[in-house]
PDB file of C-alpha atoms and ligand atoms in Angstrom:
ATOM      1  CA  UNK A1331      44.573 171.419  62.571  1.00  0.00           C
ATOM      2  CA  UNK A1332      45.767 169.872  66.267  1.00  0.00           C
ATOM      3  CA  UNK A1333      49.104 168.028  65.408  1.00  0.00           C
ATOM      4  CA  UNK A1334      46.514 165.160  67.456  1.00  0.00           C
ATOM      5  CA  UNK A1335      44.512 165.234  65.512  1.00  0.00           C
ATOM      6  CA  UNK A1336      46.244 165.210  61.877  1.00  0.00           C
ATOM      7  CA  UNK A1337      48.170 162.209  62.913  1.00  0.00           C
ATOM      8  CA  UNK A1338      45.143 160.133  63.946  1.00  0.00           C
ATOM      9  CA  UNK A1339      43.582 161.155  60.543  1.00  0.00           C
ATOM     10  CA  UNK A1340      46.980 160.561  58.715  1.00  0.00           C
ATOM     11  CA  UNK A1341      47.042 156.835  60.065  1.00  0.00           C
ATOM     12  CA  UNK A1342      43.317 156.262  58.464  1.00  0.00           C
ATOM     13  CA  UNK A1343      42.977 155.677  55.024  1.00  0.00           C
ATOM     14  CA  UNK A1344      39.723 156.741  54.632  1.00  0.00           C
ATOM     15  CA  UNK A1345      39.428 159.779  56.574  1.00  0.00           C
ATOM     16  CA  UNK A1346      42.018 161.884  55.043  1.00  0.00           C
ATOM     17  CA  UNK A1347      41.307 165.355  56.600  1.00  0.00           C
ATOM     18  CA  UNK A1348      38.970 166.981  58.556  1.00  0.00           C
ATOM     19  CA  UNK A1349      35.442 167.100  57.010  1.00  0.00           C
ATOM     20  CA  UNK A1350      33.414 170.485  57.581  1.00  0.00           C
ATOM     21  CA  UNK A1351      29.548 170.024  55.532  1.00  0.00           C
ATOM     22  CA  UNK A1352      26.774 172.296  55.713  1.00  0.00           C
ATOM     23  CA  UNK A1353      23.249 171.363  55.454  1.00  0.00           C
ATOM     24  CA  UNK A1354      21.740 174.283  53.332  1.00  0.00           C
ATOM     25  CA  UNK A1355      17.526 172.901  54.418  1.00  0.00           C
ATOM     26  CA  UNK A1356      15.136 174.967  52.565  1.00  0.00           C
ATOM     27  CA  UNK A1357      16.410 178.429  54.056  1.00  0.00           C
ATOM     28  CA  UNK A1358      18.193 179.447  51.526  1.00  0.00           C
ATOM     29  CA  UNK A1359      17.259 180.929  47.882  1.00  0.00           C
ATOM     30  CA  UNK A1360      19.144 180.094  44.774  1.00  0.00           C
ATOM     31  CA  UNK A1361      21.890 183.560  44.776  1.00  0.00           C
ATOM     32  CA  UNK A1362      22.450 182.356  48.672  1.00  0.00           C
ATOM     33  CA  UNK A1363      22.764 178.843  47.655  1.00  0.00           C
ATOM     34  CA  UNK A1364      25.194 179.523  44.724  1.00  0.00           C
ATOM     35  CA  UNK A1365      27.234 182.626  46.422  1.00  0.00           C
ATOM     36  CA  UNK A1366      27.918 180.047  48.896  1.00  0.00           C
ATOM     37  CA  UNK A1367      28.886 177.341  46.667  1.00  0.00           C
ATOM     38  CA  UNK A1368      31.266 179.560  44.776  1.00  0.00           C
ATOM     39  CA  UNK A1369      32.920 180.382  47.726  1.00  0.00           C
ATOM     40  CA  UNK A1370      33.381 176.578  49.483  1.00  0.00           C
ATOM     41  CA  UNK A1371      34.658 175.524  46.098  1.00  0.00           C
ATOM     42  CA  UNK A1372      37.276 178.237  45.856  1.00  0.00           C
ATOM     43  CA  UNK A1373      38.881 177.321  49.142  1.00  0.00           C
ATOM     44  CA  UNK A1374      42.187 175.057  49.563  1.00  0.00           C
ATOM     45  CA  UNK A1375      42.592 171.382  49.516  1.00  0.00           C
ATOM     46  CA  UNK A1376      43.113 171.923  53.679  1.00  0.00           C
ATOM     47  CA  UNK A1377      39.654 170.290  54.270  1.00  0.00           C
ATOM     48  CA  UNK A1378      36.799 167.672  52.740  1.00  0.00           C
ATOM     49  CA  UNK A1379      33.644 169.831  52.129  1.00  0.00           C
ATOM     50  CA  UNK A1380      30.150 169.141  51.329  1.00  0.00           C
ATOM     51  CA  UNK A1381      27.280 171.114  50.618  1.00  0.00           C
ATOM     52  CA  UNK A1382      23.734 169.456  51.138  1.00  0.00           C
ATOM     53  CA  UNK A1383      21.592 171.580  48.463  1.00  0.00           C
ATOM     54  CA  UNK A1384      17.902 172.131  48.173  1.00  0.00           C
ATOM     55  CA  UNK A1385      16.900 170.185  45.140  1.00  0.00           C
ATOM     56  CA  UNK A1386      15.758 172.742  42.837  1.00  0.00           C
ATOM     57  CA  UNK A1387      19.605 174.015  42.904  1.00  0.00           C
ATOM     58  CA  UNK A1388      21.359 170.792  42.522  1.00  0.00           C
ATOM     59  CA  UNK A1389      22.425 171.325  38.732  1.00  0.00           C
ATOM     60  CA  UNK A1390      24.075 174.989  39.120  1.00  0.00           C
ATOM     61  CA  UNK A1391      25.093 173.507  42.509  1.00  0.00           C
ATOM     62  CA  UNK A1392      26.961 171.059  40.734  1.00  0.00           C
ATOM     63  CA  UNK A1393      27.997 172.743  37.974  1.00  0.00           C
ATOM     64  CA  UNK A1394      29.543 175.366  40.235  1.00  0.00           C
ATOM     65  CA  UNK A1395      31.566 173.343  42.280  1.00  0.00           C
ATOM     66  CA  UNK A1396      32.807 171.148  39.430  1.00  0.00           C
ATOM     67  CA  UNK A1397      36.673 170.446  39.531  1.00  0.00           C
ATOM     68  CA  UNK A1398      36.748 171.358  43.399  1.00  0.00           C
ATOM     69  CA  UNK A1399      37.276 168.896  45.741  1.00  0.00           C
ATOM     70  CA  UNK A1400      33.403 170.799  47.258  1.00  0.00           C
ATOM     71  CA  UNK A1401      30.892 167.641  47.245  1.00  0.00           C
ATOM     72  CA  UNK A1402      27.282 168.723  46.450  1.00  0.00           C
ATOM     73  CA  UNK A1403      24.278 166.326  47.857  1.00  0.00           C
ATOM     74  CA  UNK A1404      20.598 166.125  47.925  1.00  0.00           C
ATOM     75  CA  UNK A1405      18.315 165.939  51.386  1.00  0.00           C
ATOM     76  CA  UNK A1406      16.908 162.725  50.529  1.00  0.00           C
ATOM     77  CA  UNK A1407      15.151 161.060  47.584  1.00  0.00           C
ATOM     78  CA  UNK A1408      12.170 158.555  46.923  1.00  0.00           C
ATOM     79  CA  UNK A1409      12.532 154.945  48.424  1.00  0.00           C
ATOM     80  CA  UNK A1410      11.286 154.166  45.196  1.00  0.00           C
ATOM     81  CA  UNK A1411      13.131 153.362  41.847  1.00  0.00           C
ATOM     82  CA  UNK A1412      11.560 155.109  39.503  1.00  0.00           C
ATOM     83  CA  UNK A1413       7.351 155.482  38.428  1.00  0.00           C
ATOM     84  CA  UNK A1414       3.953 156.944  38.800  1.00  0.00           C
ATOM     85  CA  UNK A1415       5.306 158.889  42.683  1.00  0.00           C
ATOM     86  CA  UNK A1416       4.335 162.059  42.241  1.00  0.00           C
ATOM     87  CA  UNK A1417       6.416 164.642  43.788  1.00  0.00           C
ATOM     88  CA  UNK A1418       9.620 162.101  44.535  1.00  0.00           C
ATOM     89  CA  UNK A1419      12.685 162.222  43.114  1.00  0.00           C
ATOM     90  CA  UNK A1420      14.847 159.147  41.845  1.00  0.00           C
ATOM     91  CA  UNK A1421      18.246 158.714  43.122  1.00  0.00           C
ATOM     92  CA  UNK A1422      18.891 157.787  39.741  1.00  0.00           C
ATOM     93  CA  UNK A1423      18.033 160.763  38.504  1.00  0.00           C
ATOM     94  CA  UNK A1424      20.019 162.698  41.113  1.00  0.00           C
ATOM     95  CA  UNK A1425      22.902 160.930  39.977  1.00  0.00           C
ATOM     96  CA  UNK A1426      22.338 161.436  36.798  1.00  0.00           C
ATOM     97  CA  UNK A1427      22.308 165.371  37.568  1.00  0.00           C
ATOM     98  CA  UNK A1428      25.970 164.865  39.335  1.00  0.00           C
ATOM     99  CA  UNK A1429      25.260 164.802  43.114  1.00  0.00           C
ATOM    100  CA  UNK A1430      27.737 162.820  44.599  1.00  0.00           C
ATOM    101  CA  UNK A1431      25.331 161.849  48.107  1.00  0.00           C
ATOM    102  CA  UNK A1432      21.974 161.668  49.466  1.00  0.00           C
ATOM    103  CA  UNK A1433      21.487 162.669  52.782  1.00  0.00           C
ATOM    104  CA  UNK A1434      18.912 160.304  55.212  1.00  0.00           C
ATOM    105  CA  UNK A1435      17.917 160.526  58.778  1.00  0.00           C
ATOM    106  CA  UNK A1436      17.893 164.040  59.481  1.00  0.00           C
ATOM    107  CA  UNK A1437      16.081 164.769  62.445  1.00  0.00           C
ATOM    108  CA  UNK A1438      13.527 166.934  60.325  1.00  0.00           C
ATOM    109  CA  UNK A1439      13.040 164.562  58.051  1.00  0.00           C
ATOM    110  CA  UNK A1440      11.656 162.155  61.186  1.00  0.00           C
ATOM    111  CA  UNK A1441       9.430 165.245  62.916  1.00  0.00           C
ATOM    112  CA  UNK A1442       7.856 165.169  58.963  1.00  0.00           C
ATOM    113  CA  UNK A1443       7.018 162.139  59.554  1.00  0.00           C
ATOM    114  CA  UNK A1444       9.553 159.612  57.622  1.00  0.00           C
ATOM    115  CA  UNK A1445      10.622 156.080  59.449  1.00  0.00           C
ATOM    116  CA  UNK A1446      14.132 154.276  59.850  1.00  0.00           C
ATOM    117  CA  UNK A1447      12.845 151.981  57.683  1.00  0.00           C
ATOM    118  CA  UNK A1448      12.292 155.108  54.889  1.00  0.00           C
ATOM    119  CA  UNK A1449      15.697 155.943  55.445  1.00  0.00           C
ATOM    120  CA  UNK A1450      17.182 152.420  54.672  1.00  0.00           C
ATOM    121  CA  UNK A1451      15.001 152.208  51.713  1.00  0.00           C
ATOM    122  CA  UNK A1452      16.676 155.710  50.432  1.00  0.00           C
ATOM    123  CA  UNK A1453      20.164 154.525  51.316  1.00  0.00           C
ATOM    124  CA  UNK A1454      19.624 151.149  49.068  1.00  0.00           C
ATOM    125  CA  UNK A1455      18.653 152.901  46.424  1.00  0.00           C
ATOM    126  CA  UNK A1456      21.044 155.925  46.297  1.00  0.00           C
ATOM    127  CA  UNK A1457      23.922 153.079  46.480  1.00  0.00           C
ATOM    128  CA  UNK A1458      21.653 151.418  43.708  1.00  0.00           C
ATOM    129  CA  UNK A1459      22.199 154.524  41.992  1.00  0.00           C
ATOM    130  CA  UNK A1460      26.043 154.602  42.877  1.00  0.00           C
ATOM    131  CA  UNK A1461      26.130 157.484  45.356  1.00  0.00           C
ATOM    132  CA  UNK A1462      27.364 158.016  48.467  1.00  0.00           C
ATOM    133  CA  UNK A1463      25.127 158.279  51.581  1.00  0.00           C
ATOM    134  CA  UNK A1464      25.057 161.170  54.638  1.00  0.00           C
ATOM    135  CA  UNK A1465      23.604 159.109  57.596  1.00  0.00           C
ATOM    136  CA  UNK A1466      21.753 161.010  60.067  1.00  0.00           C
ATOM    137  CA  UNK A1467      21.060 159.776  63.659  1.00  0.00           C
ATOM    138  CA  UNK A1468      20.033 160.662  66.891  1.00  0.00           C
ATOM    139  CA  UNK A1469      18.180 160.732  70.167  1.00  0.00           C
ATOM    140  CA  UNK A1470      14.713 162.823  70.934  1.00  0.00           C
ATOM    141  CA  UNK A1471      15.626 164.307  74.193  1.00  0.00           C
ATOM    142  CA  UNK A1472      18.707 164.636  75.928  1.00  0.00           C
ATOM    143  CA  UNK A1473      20.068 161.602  78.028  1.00  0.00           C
ATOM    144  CA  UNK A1474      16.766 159.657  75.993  1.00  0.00           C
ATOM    145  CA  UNK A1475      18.525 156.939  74.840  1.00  0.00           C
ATOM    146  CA  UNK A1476      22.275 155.434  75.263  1.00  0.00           C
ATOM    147  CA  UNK A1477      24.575 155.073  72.795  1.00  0.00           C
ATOM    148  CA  UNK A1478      23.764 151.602  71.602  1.00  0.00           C
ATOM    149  CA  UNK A1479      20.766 153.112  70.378  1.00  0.00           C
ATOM    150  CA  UNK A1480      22.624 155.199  67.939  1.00  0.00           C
ATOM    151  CA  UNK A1481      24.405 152.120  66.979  1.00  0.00           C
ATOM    152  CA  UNK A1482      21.053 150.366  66.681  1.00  0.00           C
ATOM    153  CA  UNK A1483      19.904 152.866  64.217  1.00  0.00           C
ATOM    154  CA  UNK A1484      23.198 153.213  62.214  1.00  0.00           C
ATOM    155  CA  UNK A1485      22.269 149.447  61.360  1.00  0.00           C
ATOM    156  CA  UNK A1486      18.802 149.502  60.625  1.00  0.00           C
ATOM    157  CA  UNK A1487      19.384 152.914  58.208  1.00  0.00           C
ATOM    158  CA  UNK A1488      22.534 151.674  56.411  1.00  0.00           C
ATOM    159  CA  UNK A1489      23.064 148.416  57.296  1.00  0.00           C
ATOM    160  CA  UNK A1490      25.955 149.351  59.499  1.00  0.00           C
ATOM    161  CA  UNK A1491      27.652 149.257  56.284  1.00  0.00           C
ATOM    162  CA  UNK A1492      29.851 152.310  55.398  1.00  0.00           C
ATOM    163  CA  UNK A1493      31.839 152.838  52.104  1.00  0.00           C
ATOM    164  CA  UNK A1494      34.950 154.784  51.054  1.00  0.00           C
ATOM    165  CA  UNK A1495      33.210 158.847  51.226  1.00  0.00           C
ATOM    166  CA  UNK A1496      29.951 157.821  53.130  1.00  0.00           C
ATOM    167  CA  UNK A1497      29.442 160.216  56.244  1.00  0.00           C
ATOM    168  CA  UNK A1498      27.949 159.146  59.270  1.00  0.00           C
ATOM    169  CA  UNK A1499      26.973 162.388  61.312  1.00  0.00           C
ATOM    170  CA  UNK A1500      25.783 162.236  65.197  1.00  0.00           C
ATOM    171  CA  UNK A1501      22.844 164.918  65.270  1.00  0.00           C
ATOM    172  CA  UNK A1502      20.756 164.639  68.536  1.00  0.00           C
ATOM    173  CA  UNK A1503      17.553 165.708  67.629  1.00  0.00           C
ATOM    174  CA  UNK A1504      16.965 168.228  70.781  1.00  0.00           C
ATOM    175  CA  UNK A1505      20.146 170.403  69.588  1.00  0.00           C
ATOM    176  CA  UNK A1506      19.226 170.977  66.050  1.00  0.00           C
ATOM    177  CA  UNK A1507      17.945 174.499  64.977  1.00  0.00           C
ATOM    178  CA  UNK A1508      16.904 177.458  66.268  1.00  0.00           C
ATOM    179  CA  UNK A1509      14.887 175.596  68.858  1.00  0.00           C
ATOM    180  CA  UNK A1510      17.389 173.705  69.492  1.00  0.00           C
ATOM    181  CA  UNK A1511      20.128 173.394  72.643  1.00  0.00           C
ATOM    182  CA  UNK A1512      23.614 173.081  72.420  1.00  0.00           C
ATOM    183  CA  UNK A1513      24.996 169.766  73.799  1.00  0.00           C
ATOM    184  CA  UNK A1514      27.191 169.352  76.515  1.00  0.00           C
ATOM    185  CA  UNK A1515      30.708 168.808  75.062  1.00  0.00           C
ATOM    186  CA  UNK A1516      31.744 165.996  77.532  1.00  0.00           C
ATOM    187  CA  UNK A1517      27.892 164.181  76.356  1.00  0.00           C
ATOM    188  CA  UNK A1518      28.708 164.229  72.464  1.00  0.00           C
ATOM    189  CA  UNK A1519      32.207 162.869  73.401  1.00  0.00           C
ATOM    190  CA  UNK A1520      30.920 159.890  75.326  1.00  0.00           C
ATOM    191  CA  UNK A1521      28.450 159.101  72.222  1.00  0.00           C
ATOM    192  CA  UNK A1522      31.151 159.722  69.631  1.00  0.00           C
ATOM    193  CA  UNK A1523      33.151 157.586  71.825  1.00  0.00           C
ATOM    194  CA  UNK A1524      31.191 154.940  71.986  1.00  0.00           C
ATOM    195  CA  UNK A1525      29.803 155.072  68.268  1.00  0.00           C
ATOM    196  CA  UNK A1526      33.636 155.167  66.972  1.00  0.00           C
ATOM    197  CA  UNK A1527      34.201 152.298  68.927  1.00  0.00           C
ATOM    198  CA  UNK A1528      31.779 150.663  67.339  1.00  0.00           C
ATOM    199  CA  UNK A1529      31.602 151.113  63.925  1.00  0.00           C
ATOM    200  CA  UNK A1530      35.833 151.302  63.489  1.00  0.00           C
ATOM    201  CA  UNK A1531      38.243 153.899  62.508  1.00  0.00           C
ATOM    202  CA  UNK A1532      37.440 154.310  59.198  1.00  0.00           C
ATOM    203  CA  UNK A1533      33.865 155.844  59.153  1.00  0.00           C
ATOM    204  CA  UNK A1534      33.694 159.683  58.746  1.00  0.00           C
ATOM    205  CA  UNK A1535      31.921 160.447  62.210  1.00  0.00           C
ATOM    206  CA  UNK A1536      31.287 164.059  62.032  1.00  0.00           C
ATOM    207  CA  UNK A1537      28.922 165.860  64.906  1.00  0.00           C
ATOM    208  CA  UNK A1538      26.314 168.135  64.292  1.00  0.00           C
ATOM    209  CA  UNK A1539      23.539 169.805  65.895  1.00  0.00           C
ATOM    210  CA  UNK A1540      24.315 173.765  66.879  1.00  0.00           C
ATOM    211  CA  UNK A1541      27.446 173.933  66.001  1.00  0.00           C
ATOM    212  CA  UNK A1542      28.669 177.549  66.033  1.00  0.00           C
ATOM    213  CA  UNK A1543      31.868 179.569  65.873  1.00  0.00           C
ATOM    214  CA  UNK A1544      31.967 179.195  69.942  1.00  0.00           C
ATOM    215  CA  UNK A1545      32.020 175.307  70.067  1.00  0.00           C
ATOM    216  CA  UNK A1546      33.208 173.722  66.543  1.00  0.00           C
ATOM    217  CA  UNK A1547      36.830 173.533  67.684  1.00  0.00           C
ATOM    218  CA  UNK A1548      36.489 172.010  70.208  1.00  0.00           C
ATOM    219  CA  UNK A1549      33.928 169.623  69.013  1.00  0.00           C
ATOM    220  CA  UNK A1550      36.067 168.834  65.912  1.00  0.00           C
ATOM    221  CA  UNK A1551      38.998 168.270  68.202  1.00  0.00           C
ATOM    222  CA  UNK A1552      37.164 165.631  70.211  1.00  0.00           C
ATOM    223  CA  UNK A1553      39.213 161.483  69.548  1.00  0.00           C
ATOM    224  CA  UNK A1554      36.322 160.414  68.069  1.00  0.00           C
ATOM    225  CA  UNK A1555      35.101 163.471  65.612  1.00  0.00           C
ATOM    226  CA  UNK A1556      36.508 163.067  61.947  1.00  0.00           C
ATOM    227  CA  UNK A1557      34.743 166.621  61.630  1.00  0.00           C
ATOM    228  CA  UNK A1558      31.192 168.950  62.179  1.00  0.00           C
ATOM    229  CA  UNK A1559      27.884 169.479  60.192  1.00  0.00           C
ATOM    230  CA  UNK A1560      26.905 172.921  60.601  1.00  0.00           C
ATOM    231  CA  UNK A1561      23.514 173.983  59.764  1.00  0.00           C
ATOM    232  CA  UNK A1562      22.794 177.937  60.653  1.00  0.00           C
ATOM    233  CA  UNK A1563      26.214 178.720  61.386  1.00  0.00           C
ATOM    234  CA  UNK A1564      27.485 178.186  58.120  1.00  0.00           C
ATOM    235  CA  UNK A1565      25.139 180.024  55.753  1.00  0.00           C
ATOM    236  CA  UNK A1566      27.202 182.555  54.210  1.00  0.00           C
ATOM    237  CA  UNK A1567      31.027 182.836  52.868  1.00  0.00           C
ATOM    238  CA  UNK A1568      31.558 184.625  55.699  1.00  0.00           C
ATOM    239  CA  UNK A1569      30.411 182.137  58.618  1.00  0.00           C
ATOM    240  CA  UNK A1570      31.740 179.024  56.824  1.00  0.00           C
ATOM    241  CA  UNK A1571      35.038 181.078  56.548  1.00  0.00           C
ATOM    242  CA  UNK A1572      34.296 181.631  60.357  1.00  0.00           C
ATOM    243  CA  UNK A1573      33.710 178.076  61.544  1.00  0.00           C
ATOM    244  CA  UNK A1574      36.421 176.488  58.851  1.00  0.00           C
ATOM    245  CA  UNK A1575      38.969 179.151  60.291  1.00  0.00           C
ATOM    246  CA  UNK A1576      38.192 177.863  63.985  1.00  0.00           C
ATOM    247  CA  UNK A1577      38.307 174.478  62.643  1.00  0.00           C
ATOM    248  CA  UNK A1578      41.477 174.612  61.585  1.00  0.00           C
ATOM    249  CA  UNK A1579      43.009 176.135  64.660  1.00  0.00           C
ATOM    250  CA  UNK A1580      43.674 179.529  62.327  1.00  0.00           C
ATOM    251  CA  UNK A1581      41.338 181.526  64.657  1.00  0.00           C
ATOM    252  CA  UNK A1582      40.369 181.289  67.910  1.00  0.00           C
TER     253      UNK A1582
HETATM  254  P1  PGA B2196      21.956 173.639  63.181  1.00  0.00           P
HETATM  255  O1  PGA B2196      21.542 172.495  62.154  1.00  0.00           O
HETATM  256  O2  PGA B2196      23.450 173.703  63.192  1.00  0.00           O
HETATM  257  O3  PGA B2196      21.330 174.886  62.671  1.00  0.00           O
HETATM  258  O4  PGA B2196      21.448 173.219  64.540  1.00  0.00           O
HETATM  259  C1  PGA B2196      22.264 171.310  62.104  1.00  0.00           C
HETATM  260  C2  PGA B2196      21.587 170.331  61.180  1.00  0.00           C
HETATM  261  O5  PGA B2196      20.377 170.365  61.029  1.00  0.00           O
HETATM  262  O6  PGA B2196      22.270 169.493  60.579  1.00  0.00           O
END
């Protein structure tokens, strides 16, 4: 890691080293989900890592990652606490399976059709349910929306409220996936910028959104990043070991 950027991480208590997460969507099947589990967990203690799982892997997820610093979360639950909701699933009950965080506000969560006000309904009750949250947010199209509408919806998802090992990641909707373009690294500065300002020092901000082996150290490197969230780029040992490797400033 940038001797920059370990200093500014060693003055904040809550951000303790850089944070490198995956979200895993439904793309892959349970030997990819678990081969890559395996692997995260049997890294070093050089890095915070999380794993957002598909839900029907969560317990082997878990299980596989136990007594590794790896945390293993879910890609939402119901906004409801428990009853006759066919199809949900209970924070409590994702708890109860060991997650450690529910992820809201993912920009494919919003194209399926789920509202802000959803996502602060799953946030209350995964914190009901003692875990941690992964906020999502982001703007449609590039140059959409400024900043303070980021900020905006950091408050109406999560209250603008962020505890010791909640994430906050900057996603803009228009660079996610396949479809998806890569920002412009001077335009996700300015945001993270301006979010960090915001919100304080000690939020995990973390950037994601096309993040490959080309960009991520540079994007990681940025005053404002406390990490990335990699989608596509990460889905084997192999790439994660490529991206973390970049990351880290072991590989160029
Ligand atoms: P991507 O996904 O890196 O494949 O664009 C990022 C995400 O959805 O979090």
């Amino acid at each position: 890691m940038p001797t920059t950027e370990r200093s500014k991480l060693v003055c904040n208590p809550l951000v303790d080293s850089l944070w490198i997460g995956s979200n895993l969507k439904m793309a892959l099947g349970r030997g990819e989900t678990l081969r890559l589990v395996q692997h995260v967990a049997g890294l070093d203690d050089g890095a915070q890592r999380a794993l957002v799982v598909s839900m029907p892997f969560l317990g082997e997820s878990v299980a596989a990652a136990q007594g590794s610093g790896l945390r293993i979360g879910v890609q939402g639950c119901s906004t409801h606490d428990r009853g006759a909701y066919t199809g949900e699933v209970a924070a409590q009950d994702v708890a109860s399976m060991g997650a450690d965080f529910v992820m809201v506000g993912h920009a494919e969560r919003v194209a399926l059709g789920e509202s802000l006000e959803s996502f602060a309904h799953q946030v209350q009750r995964a914190r009901e349910a003692h875990l941690k949250v992964l906020v999502c947010v982001g703007e449609e199209a590039q140059g959409d929306h400024d900043s303070d509408d980021l900020i905006t919806q950091v408050r109406l998802i999560a209250g603008g409220q962020f505890r010791h090992g909640d994430v906050l990641a900057y996603e803009p909707y228009w660079a996610i996936g396949e479809a998806g373009r890569e920002a412009p690294v001077d335009y996700i500065d300015a945001r993270m910028t301006r979010v960090r300002s915001a919100l304080g020092e000690d939020v995990t901000l973390v950037y994601g959104g096309s993040v490959n082996e080309g960009n991520c150290a540079q994007i990681a490197s940025l005053d404002g990043a406390s990490g990335v969230f990699v989608g596509r780029a990460a889905w084997s040992p192999a790439k994660w070991s490529g991206i973390e490797a970049r990351v880290r400033g072991e590989s160029q």
